PDB file of C-alpha atoms in Angstrom:
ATOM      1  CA  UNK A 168      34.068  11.646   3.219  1.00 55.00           C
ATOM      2  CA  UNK A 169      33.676  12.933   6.811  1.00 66.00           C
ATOM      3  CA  UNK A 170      30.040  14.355   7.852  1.00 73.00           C
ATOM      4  CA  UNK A 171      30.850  17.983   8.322  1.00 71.00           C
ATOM      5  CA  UNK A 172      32.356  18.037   4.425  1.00 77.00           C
ATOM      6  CA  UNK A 173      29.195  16.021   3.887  1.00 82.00           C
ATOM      7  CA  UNK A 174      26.764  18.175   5.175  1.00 78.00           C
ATOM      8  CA  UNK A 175      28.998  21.041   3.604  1.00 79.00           C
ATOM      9  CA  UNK A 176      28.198  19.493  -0.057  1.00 83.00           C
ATOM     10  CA  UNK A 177      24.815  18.812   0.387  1.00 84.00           C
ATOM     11  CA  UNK A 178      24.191  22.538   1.859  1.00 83.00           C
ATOM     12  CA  UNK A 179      26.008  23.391  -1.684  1.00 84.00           C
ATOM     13  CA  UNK A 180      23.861  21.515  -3.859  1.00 90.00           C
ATOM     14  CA  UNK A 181      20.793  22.754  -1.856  1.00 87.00           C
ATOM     15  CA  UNK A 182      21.984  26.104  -2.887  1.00 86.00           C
ATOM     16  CA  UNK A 183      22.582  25.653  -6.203  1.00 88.00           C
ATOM     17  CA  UNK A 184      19.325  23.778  -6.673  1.00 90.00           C
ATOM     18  CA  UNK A 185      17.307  26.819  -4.919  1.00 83.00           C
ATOM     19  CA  UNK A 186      19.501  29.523  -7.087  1.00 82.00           C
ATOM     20  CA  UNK A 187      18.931  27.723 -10.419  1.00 83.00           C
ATOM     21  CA  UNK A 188      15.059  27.056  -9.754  1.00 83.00           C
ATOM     22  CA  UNK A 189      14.861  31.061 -10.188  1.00 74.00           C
ATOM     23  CA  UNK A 190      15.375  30.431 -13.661  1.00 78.00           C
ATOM     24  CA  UNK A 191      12.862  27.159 -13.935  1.00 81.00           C
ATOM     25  CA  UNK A 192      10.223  29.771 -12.729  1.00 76.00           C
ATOM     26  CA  UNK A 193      11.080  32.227 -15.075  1.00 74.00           C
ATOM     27  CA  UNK A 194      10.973  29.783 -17.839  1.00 79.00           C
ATOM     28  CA  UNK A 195       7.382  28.519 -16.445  1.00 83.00           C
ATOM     29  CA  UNK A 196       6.275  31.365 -16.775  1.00 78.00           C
ATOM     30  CA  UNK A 197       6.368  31.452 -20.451  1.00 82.00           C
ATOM     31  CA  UNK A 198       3.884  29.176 -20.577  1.00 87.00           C
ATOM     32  CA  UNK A 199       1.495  29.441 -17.588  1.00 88.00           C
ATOM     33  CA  UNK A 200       0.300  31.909 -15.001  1.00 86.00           C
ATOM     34  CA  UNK A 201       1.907  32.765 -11.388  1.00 85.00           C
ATOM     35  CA  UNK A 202      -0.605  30.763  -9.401  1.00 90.00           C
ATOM     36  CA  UNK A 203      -0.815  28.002 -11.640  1.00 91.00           C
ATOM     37  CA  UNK A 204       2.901  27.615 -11.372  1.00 90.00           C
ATOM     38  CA  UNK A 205       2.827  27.439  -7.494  1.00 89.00           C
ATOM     39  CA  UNK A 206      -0.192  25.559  -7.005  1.00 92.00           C
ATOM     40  CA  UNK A 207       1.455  22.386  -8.919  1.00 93.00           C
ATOM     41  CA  UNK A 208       5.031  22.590  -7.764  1.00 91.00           C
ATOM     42  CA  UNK A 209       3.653  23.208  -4.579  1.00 92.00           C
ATOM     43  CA  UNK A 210       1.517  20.433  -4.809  1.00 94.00           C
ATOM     44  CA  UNK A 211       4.438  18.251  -6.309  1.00 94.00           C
ATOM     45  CA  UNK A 212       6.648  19.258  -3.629  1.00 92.00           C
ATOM     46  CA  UNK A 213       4.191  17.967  -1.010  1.00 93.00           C
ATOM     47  CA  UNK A 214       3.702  14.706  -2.619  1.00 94.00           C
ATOM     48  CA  UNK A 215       7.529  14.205  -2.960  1.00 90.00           C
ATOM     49  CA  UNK A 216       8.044  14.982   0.876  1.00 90.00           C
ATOM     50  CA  UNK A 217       5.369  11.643   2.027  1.00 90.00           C
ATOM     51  CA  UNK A 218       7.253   8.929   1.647  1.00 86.00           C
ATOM     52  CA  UNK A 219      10.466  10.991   3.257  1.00 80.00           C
ATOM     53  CA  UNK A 220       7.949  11.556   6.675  1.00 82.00           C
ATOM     54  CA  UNK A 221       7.440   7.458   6.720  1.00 79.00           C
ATOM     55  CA  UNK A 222      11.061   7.151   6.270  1.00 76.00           C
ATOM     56  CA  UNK A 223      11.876   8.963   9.130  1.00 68.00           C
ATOM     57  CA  UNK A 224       9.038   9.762  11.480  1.00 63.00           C
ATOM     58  CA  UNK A 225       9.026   5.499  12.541  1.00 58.00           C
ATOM     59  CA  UNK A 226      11.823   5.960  15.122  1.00 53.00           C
ATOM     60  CA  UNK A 227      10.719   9.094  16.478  1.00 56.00           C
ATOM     61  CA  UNK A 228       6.896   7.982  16.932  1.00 55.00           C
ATOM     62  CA  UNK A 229       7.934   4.801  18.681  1.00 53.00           C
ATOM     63  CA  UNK A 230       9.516   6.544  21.593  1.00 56.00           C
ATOM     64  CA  UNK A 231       6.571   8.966  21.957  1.00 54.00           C
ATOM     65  CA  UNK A 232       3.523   8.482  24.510  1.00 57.00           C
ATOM     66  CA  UNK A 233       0.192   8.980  22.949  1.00 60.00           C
ATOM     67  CA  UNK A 234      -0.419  12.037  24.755  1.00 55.00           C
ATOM     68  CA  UNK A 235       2.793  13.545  23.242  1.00 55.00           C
ATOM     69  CA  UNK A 236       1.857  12.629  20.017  1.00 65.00           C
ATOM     70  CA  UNK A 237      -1.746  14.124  19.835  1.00 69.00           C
ATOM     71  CA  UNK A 238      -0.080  17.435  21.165  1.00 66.00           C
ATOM     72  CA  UNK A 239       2.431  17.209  18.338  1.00 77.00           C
ATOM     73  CA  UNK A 240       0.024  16.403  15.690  1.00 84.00           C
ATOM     74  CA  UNK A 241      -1.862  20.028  16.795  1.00 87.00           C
ATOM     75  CA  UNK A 242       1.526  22.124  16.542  1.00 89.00           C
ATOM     76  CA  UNK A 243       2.623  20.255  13.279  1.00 89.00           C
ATOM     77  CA  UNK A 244      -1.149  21.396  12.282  1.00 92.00           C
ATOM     78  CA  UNK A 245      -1.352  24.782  13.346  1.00 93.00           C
ATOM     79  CA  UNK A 246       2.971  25.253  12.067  1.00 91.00           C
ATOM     80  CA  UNK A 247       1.772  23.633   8.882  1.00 91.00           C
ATOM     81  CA  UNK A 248      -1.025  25.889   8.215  1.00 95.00           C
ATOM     82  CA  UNK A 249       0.722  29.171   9.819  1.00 95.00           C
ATOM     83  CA  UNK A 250       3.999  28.450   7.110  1.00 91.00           C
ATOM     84  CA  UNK A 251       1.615  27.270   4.390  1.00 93.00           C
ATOM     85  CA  UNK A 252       0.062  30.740   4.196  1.00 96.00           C
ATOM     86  CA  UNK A 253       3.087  33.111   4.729  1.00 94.00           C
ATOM     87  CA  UNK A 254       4.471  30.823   1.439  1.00 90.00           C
ATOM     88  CA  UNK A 255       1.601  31.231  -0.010  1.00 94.00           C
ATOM     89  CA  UNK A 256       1.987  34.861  -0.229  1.00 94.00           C
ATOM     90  CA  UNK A 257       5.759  35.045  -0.492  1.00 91.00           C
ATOM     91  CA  UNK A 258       5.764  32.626  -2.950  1.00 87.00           C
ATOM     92  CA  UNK A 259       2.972  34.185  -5.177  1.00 89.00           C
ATOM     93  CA  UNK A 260       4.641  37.874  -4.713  1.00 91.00           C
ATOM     94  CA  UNK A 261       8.103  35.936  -6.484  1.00 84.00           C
ATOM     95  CA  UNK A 262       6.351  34.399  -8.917  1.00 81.00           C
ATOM     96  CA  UNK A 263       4.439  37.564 -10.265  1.00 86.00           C
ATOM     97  CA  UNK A 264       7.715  40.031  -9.811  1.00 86.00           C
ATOM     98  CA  UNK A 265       9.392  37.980 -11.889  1.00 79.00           C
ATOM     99  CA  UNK A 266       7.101  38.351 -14.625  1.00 78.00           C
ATOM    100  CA  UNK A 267       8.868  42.055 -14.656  1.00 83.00           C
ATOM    101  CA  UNK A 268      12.554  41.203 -13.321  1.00 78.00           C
ATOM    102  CA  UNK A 269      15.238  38.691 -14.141  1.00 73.00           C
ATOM    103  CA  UNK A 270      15.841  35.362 -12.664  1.00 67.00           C
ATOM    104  CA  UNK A 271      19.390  36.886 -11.616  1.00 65.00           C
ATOM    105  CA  UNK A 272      18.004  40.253  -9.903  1.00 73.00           C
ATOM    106  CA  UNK A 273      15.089  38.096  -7.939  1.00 76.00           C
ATOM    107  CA  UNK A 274      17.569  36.219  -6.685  1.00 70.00           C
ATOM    108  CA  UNK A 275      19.896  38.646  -5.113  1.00 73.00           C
ATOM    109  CA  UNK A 276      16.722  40.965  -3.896  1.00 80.00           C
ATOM    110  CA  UNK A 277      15.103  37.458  -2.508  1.00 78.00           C
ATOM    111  CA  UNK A 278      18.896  36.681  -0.424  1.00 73.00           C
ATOM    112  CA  UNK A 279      17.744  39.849   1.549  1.00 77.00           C
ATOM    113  CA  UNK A 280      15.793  37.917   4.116  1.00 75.00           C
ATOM    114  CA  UNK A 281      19.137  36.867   5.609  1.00 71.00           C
ATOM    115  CA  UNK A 282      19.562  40.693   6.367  1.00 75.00           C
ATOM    116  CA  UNK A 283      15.820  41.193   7.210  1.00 80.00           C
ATOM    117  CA  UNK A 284      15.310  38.344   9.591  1.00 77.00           C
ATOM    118  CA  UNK A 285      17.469  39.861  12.520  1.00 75.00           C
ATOM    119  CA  UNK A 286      15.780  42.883  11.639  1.00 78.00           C
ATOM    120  CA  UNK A 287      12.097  41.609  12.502  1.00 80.00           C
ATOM    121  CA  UNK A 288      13.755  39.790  14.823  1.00 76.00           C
ATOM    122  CA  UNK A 289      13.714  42.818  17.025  1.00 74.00           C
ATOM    123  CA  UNK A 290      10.355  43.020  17.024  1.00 77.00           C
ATOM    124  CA  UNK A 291       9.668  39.655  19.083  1.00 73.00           C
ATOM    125  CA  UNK A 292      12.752  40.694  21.293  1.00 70.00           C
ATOM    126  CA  UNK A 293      15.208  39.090  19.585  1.00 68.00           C
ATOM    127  CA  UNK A 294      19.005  40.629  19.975  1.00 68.00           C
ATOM    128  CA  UNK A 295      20.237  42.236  17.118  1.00 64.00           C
ATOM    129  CA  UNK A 296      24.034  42.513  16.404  1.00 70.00           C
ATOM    130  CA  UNK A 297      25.510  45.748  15.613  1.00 75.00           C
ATOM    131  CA  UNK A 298      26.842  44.682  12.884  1.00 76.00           C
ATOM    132  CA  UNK A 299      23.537  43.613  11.011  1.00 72.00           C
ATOM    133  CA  UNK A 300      22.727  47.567  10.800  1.00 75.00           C
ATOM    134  CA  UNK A 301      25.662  47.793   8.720  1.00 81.00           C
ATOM    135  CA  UNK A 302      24.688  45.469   6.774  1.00 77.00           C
ATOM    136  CA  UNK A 303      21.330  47.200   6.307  1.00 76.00           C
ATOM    137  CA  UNK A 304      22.673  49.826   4.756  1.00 79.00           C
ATOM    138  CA  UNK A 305      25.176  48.086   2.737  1.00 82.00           C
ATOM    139  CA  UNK A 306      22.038  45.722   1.310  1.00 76.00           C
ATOM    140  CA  UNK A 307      20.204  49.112   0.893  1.00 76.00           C
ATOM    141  CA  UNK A 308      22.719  50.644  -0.978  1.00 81.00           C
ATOM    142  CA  UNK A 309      23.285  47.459  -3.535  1.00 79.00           C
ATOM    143  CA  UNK A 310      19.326  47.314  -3.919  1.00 71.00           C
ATOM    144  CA  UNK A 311      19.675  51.039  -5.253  1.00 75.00           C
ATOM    145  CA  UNK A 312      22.372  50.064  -7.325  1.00 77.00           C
ATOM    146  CA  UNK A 313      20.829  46.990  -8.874  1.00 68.00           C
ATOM    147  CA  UNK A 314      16.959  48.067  -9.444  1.00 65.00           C
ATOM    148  CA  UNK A 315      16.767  51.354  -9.590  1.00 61.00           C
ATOM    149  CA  UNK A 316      18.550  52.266 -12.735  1.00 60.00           C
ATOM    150  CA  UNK A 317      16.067  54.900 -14.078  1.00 57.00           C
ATOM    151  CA  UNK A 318      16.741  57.193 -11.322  1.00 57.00           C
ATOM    152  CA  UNK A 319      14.284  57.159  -7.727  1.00 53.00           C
ATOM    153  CA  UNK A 320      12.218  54.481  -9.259  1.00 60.00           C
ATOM    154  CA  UNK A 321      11.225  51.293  -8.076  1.00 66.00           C
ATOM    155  CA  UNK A 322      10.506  48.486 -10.757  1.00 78.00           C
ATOM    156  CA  UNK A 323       7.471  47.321 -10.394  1.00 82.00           C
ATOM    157  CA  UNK A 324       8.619  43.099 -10.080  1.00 85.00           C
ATOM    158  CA  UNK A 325      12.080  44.431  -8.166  1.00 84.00           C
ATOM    159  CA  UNK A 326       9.340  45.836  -5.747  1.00 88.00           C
ATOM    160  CA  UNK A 327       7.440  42.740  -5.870  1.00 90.00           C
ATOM    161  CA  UNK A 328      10.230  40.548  -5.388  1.00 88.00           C
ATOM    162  CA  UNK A 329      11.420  42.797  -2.449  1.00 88.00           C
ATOM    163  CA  UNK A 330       8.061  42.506  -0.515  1.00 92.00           C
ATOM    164  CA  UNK A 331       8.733  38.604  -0.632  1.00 91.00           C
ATOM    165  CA  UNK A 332      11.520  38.796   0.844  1.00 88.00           C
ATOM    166  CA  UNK A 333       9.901  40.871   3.210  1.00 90.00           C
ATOM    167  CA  UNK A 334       7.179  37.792   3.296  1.00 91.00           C
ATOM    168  CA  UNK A 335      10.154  34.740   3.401  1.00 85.00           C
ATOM    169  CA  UNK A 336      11.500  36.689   6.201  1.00 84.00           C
ATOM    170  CA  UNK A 337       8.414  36.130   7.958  1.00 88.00           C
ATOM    171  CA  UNK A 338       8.178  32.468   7.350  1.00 84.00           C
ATOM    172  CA  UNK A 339      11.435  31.791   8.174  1.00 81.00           C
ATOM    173  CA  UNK A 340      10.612  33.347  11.634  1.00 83.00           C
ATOM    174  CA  UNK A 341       7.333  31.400  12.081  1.00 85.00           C
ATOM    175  CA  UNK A 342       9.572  28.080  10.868  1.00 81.00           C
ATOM    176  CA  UNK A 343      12.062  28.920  13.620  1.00 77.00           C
ATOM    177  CA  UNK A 344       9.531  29.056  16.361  1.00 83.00           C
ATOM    178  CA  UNK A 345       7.222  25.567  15.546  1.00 85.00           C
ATOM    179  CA  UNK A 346      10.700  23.665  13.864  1.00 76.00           C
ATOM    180  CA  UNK A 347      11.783  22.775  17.283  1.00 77.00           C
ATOM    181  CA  UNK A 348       8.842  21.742  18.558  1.00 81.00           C
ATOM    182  CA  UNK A 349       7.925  19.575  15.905  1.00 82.00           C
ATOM    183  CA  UNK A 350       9.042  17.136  12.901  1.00 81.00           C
ATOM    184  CA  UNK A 351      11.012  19.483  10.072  1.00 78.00           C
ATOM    185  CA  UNK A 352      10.051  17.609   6.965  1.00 83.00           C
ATOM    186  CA  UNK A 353       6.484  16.542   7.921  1.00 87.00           C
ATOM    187  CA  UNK A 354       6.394  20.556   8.900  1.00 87.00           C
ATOM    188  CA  UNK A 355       7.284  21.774   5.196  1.00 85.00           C
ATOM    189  CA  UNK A 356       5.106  18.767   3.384  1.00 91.00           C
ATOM    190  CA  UNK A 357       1.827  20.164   5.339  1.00 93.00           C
ATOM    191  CA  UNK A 358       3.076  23.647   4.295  1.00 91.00           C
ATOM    192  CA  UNK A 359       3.553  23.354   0.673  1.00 92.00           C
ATOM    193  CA  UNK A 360      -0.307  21.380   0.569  1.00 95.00           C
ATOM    194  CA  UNK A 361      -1.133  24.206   1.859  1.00 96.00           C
ATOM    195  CA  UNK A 362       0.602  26.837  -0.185  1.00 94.00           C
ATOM    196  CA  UNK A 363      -0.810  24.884  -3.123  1.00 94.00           C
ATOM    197  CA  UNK A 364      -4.481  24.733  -2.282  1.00 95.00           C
ATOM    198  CA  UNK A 365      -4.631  28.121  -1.468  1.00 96.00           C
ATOM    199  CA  UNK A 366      -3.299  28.916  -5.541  1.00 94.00           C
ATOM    200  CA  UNK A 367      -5.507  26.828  -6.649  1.00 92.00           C
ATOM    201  CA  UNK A 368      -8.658  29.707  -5.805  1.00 92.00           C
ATOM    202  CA  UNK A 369      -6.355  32.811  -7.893  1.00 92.00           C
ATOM    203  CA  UNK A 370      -5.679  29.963 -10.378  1.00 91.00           C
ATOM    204  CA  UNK A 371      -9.348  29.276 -11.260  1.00 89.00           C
ATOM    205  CA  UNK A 372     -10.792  32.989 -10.827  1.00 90.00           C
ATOM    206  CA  UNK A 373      -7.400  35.403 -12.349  1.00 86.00           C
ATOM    207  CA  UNK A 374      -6.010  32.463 -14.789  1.00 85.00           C
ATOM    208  CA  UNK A 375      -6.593  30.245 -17.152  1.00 82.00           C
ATOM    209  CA  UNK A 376      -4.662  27.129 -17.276  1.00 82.00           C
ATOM    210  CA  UNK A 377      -4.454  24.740 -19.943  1.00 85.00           C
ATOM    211  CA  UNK A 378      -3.865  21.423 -19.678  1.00 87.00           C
ATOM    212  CA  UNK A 379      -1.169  21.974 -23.143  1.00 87.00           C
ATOM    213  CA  UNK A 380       0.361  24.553 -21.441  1.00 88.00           C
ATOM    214  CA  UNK A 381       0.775  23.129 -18.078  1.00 89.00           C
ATOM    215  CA  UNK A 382       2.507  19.910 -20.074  1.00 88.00           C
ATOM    216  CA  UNK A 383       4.535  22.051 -22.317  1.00 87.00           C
ATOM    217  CA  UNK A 384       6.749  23.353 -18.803  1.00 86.00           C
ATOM    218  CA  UNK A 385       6.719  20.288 -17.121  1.00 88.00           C
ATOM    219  CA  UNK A 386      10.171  20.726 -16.862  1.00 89.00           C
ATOM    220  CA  UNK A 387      10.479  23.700 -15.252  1.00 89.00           C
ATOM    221  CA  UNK A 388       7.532  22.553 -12.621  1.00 91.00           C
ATOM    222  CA  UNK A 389       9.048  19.124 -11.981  1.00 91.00           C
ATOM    223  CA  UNK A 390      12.174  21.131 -11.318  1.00 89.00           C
ATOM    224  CA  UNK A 391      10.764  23.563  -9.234  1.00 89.00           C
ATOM    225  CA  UNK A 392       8.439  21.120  -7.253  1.00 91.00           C
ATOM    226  CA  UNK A 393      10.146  17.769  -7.038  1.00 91.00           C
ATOM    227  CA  UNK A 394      14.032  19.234  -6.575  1.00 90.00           C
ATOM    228  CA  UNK A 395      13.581  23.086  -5.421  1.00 87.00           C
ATOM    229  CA  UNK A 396      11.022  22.213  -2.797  1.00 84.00           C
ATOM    230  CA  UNK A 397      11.154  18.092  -1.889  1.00 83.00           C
ATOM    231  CA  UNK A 398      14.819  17.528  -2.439  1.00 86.00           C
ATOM    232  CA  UNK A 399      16.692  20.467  -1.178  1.00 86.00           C
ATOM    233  CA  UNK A 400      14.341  20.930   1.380  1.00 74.00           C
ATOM    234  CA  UNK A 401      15.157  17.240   3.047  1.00 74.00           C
ATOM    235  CA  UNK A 402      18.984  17.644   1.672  1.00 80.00           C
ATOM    236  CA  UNK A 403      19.088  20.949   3.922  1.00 77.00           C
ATOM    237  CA  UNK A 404      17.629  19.204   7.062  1.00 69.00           C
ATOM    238  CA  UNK A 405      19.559  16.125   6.819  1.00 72.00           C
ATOM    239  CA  UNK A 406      23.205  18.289   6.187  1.00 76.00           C
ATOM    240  CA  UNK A 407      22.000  20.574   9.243  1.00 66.00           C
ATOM    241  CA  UNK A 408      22.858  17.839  11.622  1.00 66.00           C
ATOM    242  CA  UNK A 409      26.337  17.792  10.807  1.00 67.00           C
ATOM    243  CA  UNK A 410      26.862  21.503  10.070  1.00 68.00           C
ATOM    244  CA  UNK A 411      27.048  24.629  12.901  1.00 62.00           C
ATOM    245  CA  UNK A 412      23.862  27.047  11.393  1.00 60.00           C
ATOM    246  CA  UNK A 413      26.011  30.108  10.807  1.00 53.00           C
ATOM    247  CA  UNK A 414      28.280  28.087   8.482  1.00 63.00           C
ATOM    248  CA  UNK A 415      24.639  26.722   6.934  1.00 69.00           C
ATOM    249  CA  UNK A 416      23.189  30.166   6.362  1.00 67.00           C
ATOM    250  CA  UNK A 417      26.053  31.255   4.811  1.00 63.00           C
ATOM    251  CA  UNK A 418      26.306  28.076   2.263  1.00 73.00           C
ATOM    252  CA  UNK A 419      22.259  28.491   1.601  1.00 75.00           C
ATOM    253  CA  UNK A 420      22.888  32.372   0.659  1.00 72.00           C
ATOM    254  CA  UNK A 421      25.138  31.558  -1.868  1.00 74.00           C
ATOM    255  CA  UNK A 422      21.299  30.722  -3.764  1.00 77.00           C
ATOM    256  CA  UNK A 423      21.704  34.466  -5.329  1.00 72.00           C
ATOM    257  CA  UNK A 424      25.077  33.651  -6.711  1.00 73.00           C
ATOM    258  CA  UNK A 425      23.938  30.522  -8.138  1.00 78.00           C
ATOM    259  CA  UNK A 426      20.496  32.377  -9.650  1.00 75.00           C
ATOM    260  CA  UNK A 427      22.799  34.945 -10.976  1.00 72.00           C
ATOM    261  CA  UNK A 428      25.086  32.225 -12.789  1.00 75.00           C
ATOM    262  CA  UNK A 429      22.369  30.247 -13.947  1.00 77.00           C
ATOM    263  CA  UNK A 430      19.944  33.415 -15.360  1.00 74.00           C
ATOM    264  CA  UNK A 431      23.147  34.503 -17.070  1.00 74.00           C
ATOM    265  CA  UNK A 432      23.816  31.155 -18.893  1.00 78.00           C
ATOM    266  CA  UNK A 433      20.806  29.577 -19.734  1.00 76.00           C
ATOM    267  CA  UNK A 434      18.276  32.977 -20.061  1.00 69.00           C
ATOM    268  CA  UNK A 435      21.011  34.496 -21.338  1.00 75.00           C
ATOM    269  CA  UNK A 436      20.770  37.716 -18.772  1.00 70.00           C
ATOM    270  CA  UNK A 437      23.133  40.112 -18.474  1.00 73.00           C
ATOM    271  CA  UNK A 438      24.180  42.559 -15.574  1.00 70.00           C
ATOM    272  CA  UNK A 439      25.387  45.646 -16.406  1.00 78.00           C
ATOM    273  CA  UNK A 440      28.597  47.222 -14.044  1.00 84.00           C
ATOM    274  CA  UNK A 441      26.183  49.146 -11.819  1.00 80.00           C
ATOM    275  CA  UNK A 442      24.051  46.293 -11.086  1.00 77.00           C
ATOM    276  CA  UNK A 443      26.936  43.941 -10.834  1.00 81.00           C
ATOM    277  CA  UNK A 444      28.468  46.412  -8.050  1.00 84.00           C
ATOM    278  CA  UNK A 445      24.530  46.640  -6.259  1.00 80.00           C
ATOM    279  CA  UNK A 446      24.634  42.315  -6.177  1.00 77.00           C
ATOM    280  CA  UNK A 447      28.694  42.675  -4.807  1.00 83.00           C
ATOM    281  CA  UNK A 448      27.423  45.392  -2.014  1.00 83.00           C
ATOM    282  CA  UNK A 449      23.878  43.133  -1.193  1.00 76.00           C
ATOM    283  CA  UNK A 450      26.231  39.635  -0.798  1.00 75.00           C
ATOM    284  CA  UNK A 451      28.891  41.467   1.132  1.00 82.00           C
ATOM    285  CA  UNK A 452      25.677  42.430   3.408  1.00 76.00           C
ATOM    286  CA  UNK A 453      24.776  38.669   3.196  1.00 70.00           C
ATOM    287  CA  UNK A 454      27.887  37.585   4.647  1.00 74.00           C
ATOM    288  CA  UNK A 455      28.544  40.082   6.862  1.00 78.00           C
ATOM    289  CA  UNK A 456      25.775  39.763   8.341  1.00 69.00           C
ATOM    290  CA  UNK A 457      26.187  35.899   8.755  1.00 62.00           C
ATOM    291  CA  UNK A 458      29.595  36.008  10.518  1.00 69.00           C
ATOM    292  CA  UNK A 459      30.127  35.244  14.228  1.00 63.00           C
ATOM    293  CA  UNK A 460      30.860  38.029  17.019  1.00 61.00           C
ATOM    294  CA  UNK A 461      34.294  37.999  18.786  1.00 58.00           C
ATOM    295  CA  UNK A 462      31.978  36.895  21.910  1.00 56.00           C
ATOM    296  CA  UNK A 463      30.413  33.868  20.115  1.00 53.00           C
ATOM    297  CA  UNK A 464      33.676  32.880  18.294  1.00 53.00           C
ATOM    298  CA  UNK A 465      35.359  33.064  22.205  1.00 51.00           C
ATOM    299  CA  UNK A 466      32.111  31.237  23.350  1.00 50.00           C
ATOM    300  CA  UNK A 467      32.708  27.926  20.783  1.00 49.00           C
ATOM    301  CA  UNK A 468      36.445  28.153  21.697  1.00 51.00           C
ATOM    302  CA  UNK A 469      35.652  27.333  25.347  1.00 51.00           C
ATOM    303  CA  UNK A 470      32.722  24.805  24.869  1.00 49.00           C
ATOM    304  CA  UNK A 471      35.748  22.547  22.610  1.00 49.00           C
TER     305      UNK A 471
END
């Protein structure tokens, strides 16, 4: 199997890991509260990521000087702590909308930071293709048609889940700017020990976990911590090296078709045609808004 169809499956699987885990959260939350559910997989997903740093941080520290690697240890810090609390509250805003949504409608509504990105993007003086403001309206328009069914209403976990995407579309942004200047999967453990510590405070003063309760789901949080955030986390950064980003965004979007199948066969959720037509309008947005310009498709011509 070559690389690029290598990093193509394991962008896949990474997908269909992150889209399924929408229904592992949902099922979690059966048993325990929002901020009990992220502080352990959180926690979990740190812990899983440790022995992955060792594994591949050895090279890259032997060819560093010591200067460059007390530098690096601040901007892994500061990244660390910076994405650990934009998870934190993206995170916790998915976990408590979907207390009021379904697994399948979280997911689509959650695929919108692909549209929103380039959007905020503007903001920090980013260039923004013309095409993305179709796609805007496009995602707009299949948001009406999936949430709000009962006329100019909002639901109150579509909303919820919308302002995370909102939140992810921040962290992705604060991911692309420290990513490149320092180690990717040491980057994400920091972040998720983060993102857990800070639910452990809400845990303690707006929940009440139980020990029984916590044990009853442990397979929804092993799923959620150990494969949702270790595993497709280090699957996605190891198939990035082999795979052009556009053609990576795309694969990872496909999460929202993957939460819808999943939410639909093991919670049993069902669509109706309007909503089906809102999550055909918001993917079309998706990929729209992930395909190359005429100037960058002419641009990787010449550089072959």
């Amino acid at each position: 199997m070559g690389k690029k169809l290598q990093g193509t499956m394991m962008l896949l699987l990474t997908a269909l890991i992150w889209g399924s885990s929408f229904v592992a959260q949902r099922a979690g939350m059966e048993y325990i509260g929002p901020f009990t559910f992220n502080g352990i997989r959180s926690l979990i997903g740190g812990l899983v990521l440790i022995p992955v740093i060792f594994l591949f941080s050895k090279e890259k520290n032997a060819e560093l000087t010591e200067a460059e690697k007390k530098a690096g240890k601040k901007t892994l810090l500061l990244g660390g702590i910076l994405c650990g609390i934009v998870l934190f509250a993206a995170s916790s805003l998915q976990q408590i909308g979907m207390v009021y949504t379904t697994a399948g409608k979280a997911g689509f509504i959650t695929a919108l930071y692909i549209v929103l990105v380039p959007i905020l993007g503007v903001f920090i003086r980013k260039k923004v293709k013309p095409i993305v403001w179709l796609c805007v309206i496009l995602a707009v328009a299949g948001l009406y048609l999936l949430c709000m069914t009962d006329g100019l209403s909002l639901g109150r976990g579509d909303l919820l889940v919308l302002l995370c995407a909102f939140a992810f579309s921040i962290h992705i942004l604060v991911i692309d700017y420290f990513a490149p200047r320092t180690d990717g999967v040491a980057l994400s453990c920091i972040q998720f020990f983060v993102c857990g510590i800070l639910s452990l405070f809400p845990m303690f003063l707006a929940e009440t976990p139980v020990w029984f309760a916590i044990l009853d789901c442990w397979i929804p949080i092993l799923y959620a911590g150990v494969l949702s955030c270790g595993v497709a986390y280090t699957l996605q950064i190891l198939a990035q090296k082999h795979t052009d980003p556009t053609v990576a965004s795309l694969l990872l979007s496909l999460e929202s078709v993957f939460a819808a199948i999943a939410g639909a066969i093991i919670l049993h959720e069902q669509l109706a045609p309007r909503e089906l037509a809102g999550c055909v309008l918001m993917f079309a947005a998706i990929i729209i808004a992930q395909l190359p310009s005429k100037t960058e498709r002419e641009a990787a011509e010449d550089s072959k």
